[in-house]
Tab-separated table of C-alpha atoms in Angstrom:
chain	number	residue	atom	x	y	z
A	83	UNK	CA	222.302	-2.375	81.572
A	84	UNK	CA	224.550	-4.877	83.666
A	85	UNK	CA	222.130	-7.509	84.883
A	86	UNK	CA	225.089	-9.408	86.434
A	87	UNK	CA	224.458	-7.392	89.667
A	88	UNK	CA	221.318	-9.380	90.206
A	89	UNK	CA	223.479	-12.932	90.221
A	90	UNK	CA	224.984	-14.763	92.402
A	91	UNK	CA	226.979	-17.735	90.632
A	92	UNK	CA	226.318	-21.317	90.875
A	93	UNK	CA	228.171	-24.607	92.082
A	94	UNK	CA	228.275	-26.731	88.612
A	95	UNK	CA	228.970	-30.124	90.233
A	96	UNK	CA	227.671	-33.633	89.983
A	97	UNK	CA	227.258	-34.280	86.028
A	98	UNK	CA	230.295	-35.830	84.869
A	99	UNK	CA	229.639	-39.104	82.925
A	100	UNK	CA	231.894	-42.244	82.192
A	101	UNK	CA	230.561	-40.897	78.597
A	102	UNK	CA	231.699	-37.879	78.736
A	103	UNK	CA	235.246	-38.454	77.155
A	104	UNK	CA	232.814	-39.621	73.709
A	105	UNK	CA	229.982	-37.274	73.488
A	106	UNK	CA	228.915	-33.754	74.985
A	107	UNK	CA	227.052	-33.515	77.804
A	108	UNK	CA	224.961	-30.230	78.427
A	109	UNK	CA	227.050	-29.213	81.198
A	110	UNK	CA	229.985	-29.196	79.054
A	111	UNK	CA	228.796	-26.782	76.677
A	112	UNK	CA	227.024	-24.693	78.848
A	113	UNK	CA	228.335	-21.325	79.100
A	114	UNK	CA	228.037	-20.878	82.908
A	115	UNK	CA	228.655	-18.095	86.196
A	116	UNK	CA	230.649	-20.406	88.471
A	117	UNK	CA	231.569	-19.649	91.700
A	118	UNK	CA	235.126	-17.846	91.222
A	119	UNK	CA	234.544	-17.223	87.650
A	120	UNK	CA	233.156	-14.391	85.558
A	121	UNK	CA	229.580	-13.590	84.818
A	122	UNK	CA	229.168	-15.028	80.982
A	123	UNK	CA	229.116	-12.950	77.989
A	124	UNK	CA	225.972	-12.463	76.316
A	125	UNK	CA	227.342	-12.027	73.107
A	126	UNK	CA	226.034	-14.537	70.422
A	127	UNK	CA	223.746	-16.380	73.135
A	128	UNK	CA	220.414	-17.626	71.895
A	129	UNK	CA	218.663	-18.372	75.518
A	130	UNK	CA	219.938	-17.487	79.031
A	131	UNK	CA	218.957	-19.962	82.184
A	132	UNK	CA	217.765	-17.725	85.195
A	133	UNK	CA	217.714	-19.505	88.937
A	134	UNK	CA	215.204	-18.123	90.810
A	135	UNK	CA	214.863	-19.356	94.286
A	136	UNK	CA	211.889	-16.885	95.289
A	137	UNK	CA	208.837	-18.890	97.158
A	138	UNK	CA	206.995	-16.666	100.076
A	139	UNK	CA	204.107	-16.382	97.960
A	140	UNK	CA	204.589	-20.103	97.117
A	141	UNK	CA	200.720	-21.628	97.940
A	142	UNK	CA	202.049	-23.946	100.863
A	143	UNK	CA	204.605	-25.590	98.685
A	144	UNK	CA	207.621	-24.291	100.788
A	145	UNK	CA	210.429	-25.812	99.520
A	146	UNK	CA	210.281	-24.796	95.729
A	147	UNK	CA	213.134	-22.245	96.189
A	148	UNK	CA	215.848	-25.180	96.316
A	149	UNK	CA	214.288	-26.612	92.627
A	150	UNK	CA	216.917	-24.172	90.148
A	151	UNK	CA	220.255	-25.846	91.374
A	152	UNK	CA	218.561	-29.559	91.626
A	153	UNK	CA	217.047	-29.287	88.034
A	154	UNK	CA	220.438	-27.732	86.981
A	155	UNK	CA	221.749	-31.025	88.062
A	156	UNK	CA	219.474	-33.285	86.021
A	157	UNK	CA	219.462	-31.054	82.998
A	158	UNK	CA	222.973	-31.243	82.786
A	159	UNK	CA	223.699	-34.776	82.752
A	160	UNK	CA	222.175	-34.851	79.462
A	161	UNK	CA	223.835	-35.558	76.254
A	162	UNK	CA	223.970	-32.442	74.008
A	163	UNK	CA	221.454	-33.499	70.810
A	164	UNK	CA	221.789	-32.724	67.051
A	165	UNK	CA	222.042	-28.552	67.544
A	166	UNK	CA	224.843	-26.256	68.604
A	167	UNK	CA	223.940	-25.043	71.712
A	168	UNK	CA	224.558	-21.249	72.782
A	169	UNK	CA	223.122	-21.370	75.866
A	170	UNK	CA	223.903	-19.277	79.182
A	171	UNK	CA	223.582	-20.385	82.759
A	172	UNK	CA	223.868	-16.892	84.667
A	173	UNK	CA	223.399	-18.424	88.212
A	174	UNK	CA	220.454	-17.543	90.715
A	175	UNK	CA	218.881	-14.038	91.335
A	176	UNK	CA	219.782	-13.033	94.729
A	177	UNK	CA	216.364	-12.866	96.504
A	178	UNK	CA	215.405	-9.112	97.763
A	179	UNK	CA	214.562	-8.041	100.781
A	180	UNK	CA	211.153	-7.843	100.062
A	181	UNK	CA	209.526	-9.938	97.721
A	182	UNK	CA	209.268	-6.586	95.781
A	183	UNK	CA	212.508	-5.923	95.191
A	184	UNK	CA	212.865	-9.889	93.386
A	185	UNK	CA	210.087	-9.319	90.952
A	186	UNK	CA	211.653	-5.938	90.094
A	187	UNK	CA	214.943	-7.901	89.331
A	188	UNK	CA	213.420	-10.728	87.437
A	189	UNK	CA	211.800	-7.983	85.560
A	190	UNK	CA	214.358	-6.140	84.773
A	191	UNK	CA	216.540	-9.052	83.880
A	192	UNK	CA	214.152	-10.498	81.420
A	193	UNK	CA	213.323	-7.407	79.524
A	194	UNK	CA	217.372	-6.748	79.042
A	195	UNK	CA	217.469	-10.208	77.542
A	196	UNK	CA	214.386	-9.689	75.452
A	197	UNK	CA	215.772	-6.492	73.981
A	198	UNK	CA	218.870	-8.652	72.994
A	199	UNK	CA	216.798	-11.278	71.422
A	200	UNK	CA	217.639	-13.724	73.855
A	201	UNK	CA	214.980	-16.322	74.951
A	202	UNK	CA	215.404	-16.569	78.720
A	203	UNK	CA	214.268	-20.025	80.710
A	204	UNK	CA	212.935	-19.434	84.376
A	205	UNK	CA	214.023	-21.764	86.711
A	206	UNK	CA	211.722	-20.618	89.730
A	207	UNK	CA	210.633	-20.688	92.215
A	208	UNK	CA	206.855	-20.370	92.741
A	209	UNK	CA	204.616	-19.816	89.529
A	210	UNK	CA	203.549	-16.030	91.364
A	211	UNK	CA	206.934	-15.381	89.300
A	212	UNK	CA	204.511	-15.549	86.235
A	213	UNK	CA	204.157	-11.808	86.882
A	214	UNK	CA	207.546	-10.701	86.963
A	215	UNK	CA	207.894	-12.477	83.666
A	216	UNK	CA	204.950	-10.673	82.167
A	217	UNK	CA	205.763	-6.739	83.332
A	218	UNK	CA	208.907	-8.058	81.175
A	219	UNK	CA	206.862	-7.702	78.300
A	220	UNK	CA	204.867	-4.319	79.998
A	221	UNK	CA	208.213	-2.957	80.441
A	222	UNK	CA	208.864	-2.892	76.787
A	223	UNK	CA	205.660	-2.012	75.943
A	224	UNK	CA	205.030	-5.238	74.217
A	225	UNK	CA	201.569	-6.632	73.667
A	226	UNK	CA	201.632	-10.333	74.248
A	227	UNK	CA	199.652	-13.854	74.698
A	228	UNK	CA	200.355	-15.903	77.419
A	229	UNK	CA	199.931	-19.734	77.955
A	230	UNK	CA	200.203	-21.793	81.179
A	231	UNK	CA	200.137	-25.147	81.167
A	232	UNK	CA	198.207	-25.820	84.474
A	233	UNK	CA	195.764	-27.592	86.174
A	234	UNK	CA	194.140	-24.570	87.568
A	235	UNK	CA	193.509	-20.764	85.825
A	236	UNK	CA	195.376	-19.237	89.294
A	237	UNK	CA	193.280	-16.087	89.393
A	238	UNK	CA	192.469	-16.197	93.335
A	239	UNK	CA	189.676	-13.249	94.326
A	240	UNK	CA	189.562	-9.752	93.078
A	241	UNK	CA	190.979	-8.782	96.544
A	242	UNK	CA	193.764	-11.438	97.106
A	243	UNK	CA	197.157	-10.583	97.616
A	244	UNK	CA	199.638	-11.726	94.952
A	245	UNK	CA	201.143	-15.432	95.180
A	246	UNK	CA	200.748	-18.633	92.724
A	247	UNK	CA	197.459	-19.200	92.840
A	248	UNK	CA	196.515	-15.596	92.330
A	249	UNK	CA	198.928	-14.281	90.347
A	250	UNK	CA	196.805	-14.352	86.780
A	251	UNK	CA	194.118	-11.891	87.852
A	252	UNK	CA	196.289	-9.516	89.148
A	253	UNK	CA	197.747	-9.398	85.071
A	254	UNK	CA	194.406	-9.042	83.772
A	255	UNK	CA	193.548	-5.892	86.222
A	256	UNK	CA	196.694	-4.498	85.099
A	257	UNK	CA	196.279	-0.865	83.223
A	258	UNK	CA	196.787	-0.589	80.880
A	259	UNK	CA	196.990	-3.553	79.886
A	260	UNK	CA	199.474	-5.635	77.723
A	261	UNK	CA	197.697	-8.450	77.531
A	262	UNK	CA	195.952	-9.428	74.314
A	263	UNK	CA	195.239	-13.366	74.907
A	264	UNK	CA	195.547	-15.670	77.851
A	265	UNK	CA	195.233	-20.038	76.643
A	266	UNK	CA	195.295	-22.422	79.612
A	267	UNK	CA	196.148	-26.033	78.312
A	268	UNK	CA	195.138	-28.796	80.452
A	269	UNK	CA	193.327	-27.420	83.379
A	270	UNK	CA	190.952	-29.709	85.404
A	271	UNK	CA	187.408	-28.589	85.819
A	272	UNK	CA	186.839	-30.188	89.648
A	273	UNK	CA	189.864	-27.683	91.088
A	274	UNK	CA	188.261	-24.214	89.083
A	275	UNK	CA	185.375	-22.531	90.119
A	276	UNK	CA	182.770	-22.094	87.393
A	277	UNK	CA	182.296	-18.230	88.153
A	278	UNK	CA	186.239	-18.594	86.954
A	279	UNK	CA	184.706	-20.774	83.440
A	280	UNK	CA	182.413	-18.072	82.746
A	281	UNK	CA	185.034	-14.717	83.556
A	282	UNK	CA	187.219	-16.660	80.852
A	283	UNK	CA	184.897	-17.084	78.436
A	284	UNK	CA	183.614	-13.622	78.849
A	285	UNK	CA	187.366	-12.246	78.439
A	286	UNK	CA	187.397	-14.656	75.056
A	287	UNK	CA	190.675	-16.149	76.782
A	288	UNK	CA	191.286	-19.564	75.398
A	289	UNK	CA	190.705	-22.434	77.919
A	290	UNK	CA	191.220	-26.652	77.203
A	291	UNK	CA	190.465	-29.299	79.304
A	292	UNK	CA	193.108	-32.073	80.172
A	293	UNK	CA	190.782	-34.513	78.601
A	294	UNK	CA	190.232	-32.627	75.588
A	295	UNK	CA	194.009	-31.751	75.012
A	296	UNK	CA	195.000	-35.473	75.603
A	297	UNK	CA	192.757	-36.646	73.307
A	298	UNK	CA	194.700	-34.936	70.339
A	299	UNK	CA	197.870	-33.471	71.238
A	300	UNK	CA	198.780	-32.370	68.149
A	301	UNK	CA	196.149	-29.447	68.443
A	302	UNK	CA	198.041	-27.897	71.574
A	303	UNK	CA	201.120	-26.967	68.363
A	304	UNK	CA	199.053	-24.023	67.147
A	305	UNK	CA	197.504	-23.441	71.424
A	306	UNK	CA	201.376	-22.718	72.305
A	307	UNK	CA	202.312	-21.063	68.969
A	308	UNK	CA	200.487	-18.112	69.443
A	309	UNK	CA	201.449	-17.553	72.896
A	310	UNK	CA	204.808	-15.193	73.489
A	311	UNK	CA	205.659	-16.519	76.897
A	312	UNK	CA	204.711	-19.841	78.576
A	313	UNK	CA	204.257	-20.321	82.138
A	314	UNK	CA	204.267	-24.237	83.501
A	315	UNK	CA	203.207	-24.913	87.011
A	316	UNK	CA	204.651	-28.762	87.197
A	317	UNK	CA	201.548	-29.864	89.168
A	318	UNK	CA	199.698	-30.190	85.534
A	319	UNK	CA	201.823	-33.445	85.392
A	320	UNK	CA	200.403	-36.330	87.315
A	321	UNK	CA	201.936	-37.019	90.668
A	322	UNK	CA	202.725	-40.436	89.427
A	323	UNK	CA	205.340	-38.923	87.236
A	324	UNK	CA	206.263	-35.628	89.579
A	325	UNK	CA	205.622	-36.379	92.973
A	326	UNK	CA	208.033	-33.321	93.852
A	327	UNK	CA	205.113	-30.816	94.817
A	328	UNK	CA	202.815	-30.040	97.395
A	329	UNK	CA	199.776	-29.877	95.458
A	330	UNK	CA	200.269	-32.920	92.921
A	331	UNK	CA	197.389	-34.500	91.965
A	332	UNK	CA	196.881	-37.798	90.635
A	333	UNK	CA	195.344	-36.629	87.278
A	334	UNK	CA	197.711	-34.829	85.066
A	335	UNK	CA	199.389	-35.248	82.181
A	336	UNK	CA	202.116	-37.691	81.682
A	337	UNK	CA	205.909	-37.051	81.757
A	338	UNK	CA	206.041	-37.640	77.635
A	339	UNK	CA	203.144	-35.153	76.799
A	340	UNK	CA	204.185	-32.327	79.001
A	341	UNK	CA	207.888	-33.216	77.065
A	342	UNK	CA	206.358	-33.032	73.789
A	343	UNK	CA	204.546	-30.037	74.724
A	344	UNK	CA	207.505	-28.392	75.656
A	345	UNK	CA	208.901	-29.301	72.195
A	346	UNK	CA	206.195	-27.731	70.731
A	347	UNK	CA	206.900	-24.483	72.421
A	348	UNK	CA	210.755	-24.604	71.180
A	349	UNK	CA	209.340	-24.631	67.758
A	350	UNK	CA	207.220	-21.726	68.105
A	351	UNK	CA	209.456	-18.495	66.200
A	352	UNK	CA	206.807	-16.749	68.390
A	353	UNK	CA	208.063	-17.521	71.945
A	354	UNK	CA	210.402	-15.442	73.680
A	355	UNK	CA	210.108	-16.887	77.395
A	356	UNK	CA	209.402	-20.005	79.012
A	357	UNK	CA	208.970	-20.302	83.162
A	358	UNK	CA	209.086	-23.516	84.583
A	359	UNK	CA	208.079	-23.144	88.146
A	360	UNK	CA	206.211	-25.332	91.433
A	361	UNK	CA	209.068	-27.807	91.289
A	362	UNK	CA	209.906	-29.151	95.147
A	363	UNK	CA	213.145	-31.317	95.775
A	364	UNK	CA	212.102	-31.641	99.002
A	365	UNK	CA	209.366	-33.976	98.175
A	366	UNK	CA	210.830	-35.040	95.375
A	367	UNK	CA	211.710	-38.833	95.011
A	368	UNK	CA	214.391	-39.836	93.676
A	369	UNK	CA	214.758	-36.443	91.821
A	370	UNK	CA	212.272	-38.027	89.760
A	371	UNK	CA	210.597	-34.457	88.880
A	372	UNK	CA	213.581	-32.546	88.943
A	373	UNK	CA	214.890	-35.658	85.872
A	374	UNK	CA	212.059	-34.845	84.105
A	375	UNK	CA	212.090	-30.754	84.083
A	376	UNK	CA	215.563	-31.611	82.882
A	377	UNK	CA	214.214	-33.407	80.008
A	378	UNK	CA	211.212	-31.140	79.541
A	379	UNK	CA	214.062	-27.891	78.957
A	380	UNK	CA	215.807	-30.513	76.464
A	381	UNK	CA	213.034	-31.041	74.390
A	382	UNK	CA	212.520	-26.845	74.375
A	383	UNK	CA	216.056	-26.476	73.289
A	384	UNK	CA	215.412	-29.126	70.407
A	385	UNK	CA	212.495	-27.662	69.760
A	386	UNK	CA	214.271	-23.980	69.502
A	387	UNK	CA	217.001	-25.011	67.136
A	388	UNK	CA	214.385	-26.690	64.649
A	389	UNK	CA	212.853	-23.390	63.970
A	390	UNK	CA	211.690	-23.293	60.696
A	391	UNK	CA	211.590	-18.697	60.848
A	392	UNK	CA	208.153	-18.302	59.456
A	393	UNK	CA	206.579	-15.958	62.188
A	394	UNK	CA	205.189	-13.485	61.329
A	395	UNK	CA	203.998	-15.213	58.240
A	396	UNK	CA	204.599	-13.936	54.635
A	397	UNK	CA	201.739	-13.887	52.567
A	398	UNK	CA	204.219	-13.002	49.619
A	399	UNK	CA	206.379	-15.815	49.849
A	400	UNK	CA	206.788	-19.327	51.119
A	401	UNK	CA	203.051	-19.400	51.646
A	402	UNK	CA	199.826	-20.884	50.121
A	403	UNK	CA	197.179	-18.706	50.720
A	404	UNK	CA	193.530	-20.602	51.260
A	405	UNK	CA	190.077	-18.685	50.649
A	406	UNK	CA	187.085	-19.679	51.837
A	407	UNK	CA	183.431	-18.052	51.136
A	408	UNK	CA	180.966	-19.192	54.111
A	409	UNK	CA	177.363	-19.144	53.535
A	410	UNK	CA	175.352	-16.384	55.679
A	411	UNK	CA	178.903	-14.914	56.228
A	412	UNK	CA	179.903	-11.865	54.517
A	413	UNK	CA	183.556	-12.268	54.669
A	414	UNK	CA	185.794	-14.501	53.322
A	415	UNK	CA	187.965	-16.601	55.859
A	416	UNK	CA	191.494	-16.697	54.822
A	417	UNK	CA	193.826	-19.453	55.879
A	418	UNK	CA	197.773	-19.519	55.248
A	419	UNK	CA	200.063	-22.721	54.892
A	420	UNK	CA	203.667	-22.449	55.028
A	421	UNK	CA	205.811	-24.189	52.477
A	422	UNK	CA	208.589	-24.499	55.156
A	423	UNK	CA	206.576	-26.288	57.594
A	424	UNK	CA	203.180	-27.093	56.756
A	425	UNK	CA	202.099	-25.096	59.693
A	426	UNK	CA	198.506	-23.174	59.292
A	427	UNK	CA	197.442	-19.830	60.214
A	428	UNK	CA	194.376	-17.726	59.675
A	429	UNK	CA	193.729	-13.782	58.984
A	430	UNK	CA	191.319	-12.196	61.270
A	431	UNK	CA	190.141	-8.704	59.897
A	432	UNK	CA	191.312	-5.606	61.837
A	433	UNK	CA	189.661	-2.473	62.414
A	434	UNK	CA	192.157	0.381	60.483
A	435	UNK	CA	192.725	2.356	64.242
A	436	UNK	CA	194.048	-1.033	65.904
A	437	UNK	CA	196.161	-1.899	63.470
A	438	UNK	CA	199.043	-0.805	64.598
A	439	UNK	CA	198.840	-1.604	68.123
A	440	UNK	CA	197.443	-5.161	67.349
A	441	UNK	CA	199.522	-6.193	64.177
A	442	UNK	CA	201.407	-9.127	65.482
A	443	UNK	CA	197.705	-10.701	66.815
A	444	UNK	CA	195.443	-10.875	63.863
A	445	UNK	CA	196.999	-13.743	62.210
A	446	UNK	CA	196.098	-16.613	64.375
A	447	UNK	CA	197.971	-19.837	64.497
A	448	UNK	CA	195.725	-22.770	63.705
A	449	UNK	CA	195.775	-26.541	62.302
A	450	UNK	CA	194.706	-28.268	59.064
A	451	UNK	CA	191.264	-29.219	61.554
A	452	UNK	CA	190.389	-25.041	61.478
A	453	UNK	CA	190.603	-24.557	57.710
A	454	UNK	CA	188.067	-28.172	57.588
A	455	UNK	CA	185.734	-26.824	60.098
A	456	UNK	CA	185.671	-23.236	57.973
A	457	UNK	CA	185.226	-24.975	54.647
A	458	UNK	CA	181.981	-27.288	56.864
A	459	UNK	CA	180.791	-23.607	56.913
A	460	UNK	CA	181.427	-22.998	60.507
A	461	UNK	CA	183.799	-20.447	61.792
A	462	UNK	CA	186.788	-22.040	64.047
A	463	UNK	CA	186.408	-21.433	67.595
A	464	UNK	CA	189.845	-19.284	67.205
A	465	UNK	CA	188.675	-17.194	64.492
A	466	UNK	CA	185.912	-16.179	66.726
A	467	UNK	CA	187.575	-15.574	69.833
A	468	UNK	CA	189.801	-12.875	67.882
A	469	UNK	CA	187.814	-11.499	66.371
A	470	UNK	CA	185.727	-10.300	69.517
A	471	UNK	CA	188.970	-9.062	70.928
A	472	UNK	CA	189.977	-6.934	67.651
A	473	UNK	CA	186.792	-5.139	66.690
């Protein structure tokens, strides 16, 4: 399929360094579609950057359109780190005549790159994009998990019409449905409704508090490793640290934990798409937001060339395997370690006629703290929740 229809190229302008004669910058090494040059081969690319400026269903945060180019800008200043980049730019998806026709292309775009095992990067754009991005995933008939890192779980009324802040239950009342898990990180209990609390729980979706994630950010590793595409909403940071968006709150979390969350999400041999969306130059100061969504997509890419390959895990090599017997239980809980990173998961039993259809989700990423609570004789919170979804 030649997705280059969808693109219009891009103006690469406004990066060059007094440095850059001594070390890389990103846009130096970025393979990109300029204006009067040729759309980029895809051949030997590891992740694809896709400018989306799509915002009528934007929830009044007009504006958000203009953020692709602007972060472009920031993201490209950047000195190249300790990886060899292969990394695309193929400019911005011309926006359809309806707002139809520019999920279809998204769609379509993402699912071509997925079947070439290329990891593509949303540069939206308002977060009702999140959808396009998942019938990606539909498209291929691909059964997924899906994180957002956002301060709300977007899932509007049963009878709303599509845009960012509804844009998650129209997903789960897809059929059939691709969906196997949904994990919000960091929402903030005063902006969702509590009938919302309880539908989660009742779905066994996977939910975190900002407080609780803060408190221990090394638990969100395994929250974003079992997740196959992430969607961020940039109001989850505090305004303090990204003023550029309509709906920025002054709780959040800080510029350095959303970075290291995105670094988290590089790491993950799981993760085959990342969205980063809500981002508004027009009330952005100083392009302080649109600096750090450049340095959030850094970390990612540092994150995705430290891949350590051990998804899905081996239980035959490079792997510990952990048993343990739980009193009033009558299975054993099995845990896995990997040699190559130290990185946990756990084994969820399966019922024989899912197996096929739901082999990638019954080994669960989890931490050194699951296997503890398990050998406390209590079953992780994880465990659990998987379990209800696989028998």
């Amino acid at each position: 399929m030649d997705i280059s229809i969808y693109f219009e190229p891009i103006q690469l302008k406004g990066y060059n360094s007094a440095e850059k004669t001594r070390r890389k910058l990103m846009g130096d090494v970025v393979k990109a579609h300029l204006d009067g040059g040729g759309f980029p081969s895809l051949d030997d690319a590891d992740l694809a950057f896709i400018g989306i400026g799509e915002e009528r269903h934007s929830f009044f945060n007009q504006g958000c359109g203009l953020a692709p180019d602007i972060i472009r800008k920031e993201f490209y200043k950047l000195f190249q780190g300790n990886f060899n980049i292969k990394l695309v730019d193929l400019g911005n998806v011309r926006n359809g005549h309806r707002i139809e026709d520019s999920y279809f292309a998204l769609t379509a775009i993402i699912a071509e790159l997925l079947e070439q095992n290329i990891v593509p990067v949303i540069l939206g754009g308002s977060q009702d994009l999140t959808y396009a991005q998942y019938k990606a995933y539909e498209k291929l008939g691909r059964i997924i998990n899906i994180a957002a890192i956002d301060a709300q779980f977007d899932l509007g009324t049963s009878n709303e019409k599509l845009d960012s802040r509804s844009y998650m239950s129209h997903i789960i009342m897809q059929q059939p449905s691709y969906l196997f898990n949904y994990t919000n990180i960091g929402f903030q209990t005063y902006f969702v409704d509590q009938q919302a609390i309880t539908l989660m729980k009742n779905l066994y979706f996977d939910t975190y508090r900002l407080g609780i994630v803060r408190s221990n950010m090394e638990e969100v590793e395994p929250m974003v490793r079992n997740a196959d595409m992430i969607s961020v909403d940039i109001g989850c940071v505090r305004a303090s640290d990204a003023p550029g968006n309509a709906n920025a709150s002054p709780n959040g979390f800080y510029g350095e934990e959303v970075c290291q969350i995105m670094r988290y999400a590089g790491l993950s041999d799981k993760l085959t798409s990342l969205g980063l969306y809500e981002i508004n130059p027009k009330l952005d100061r100083q392009a302080q937001t649109a600096q750090l969504a450049g340095q959030m997509l850094w970390y990612f890419i540092d994150g995705f060339y430290s891949r350590k390959g051990d998804f899905p895990p081996d239980k035959k090599k490079d792997m510990v395997k952990y048993t343990v017997s739980m009193k009033d239980f009558k299975d054993e809980v099995v845990f896995y370690r990997s040699n190559k990173s130290e990185r946990w998961w756990m084994e969820v039993p399966i019922r024989s006629r899912h197996r096929e259809r739901y082999e990638r989700h019954h080994l669960v990423p989890c931490s050194f703290q699951d296997y503890q609570t398990a050998c406390q004789n209590a079953l992780p919170d994880r465990w659990w929740q998987t379990y209800q979804k696989l028998m």
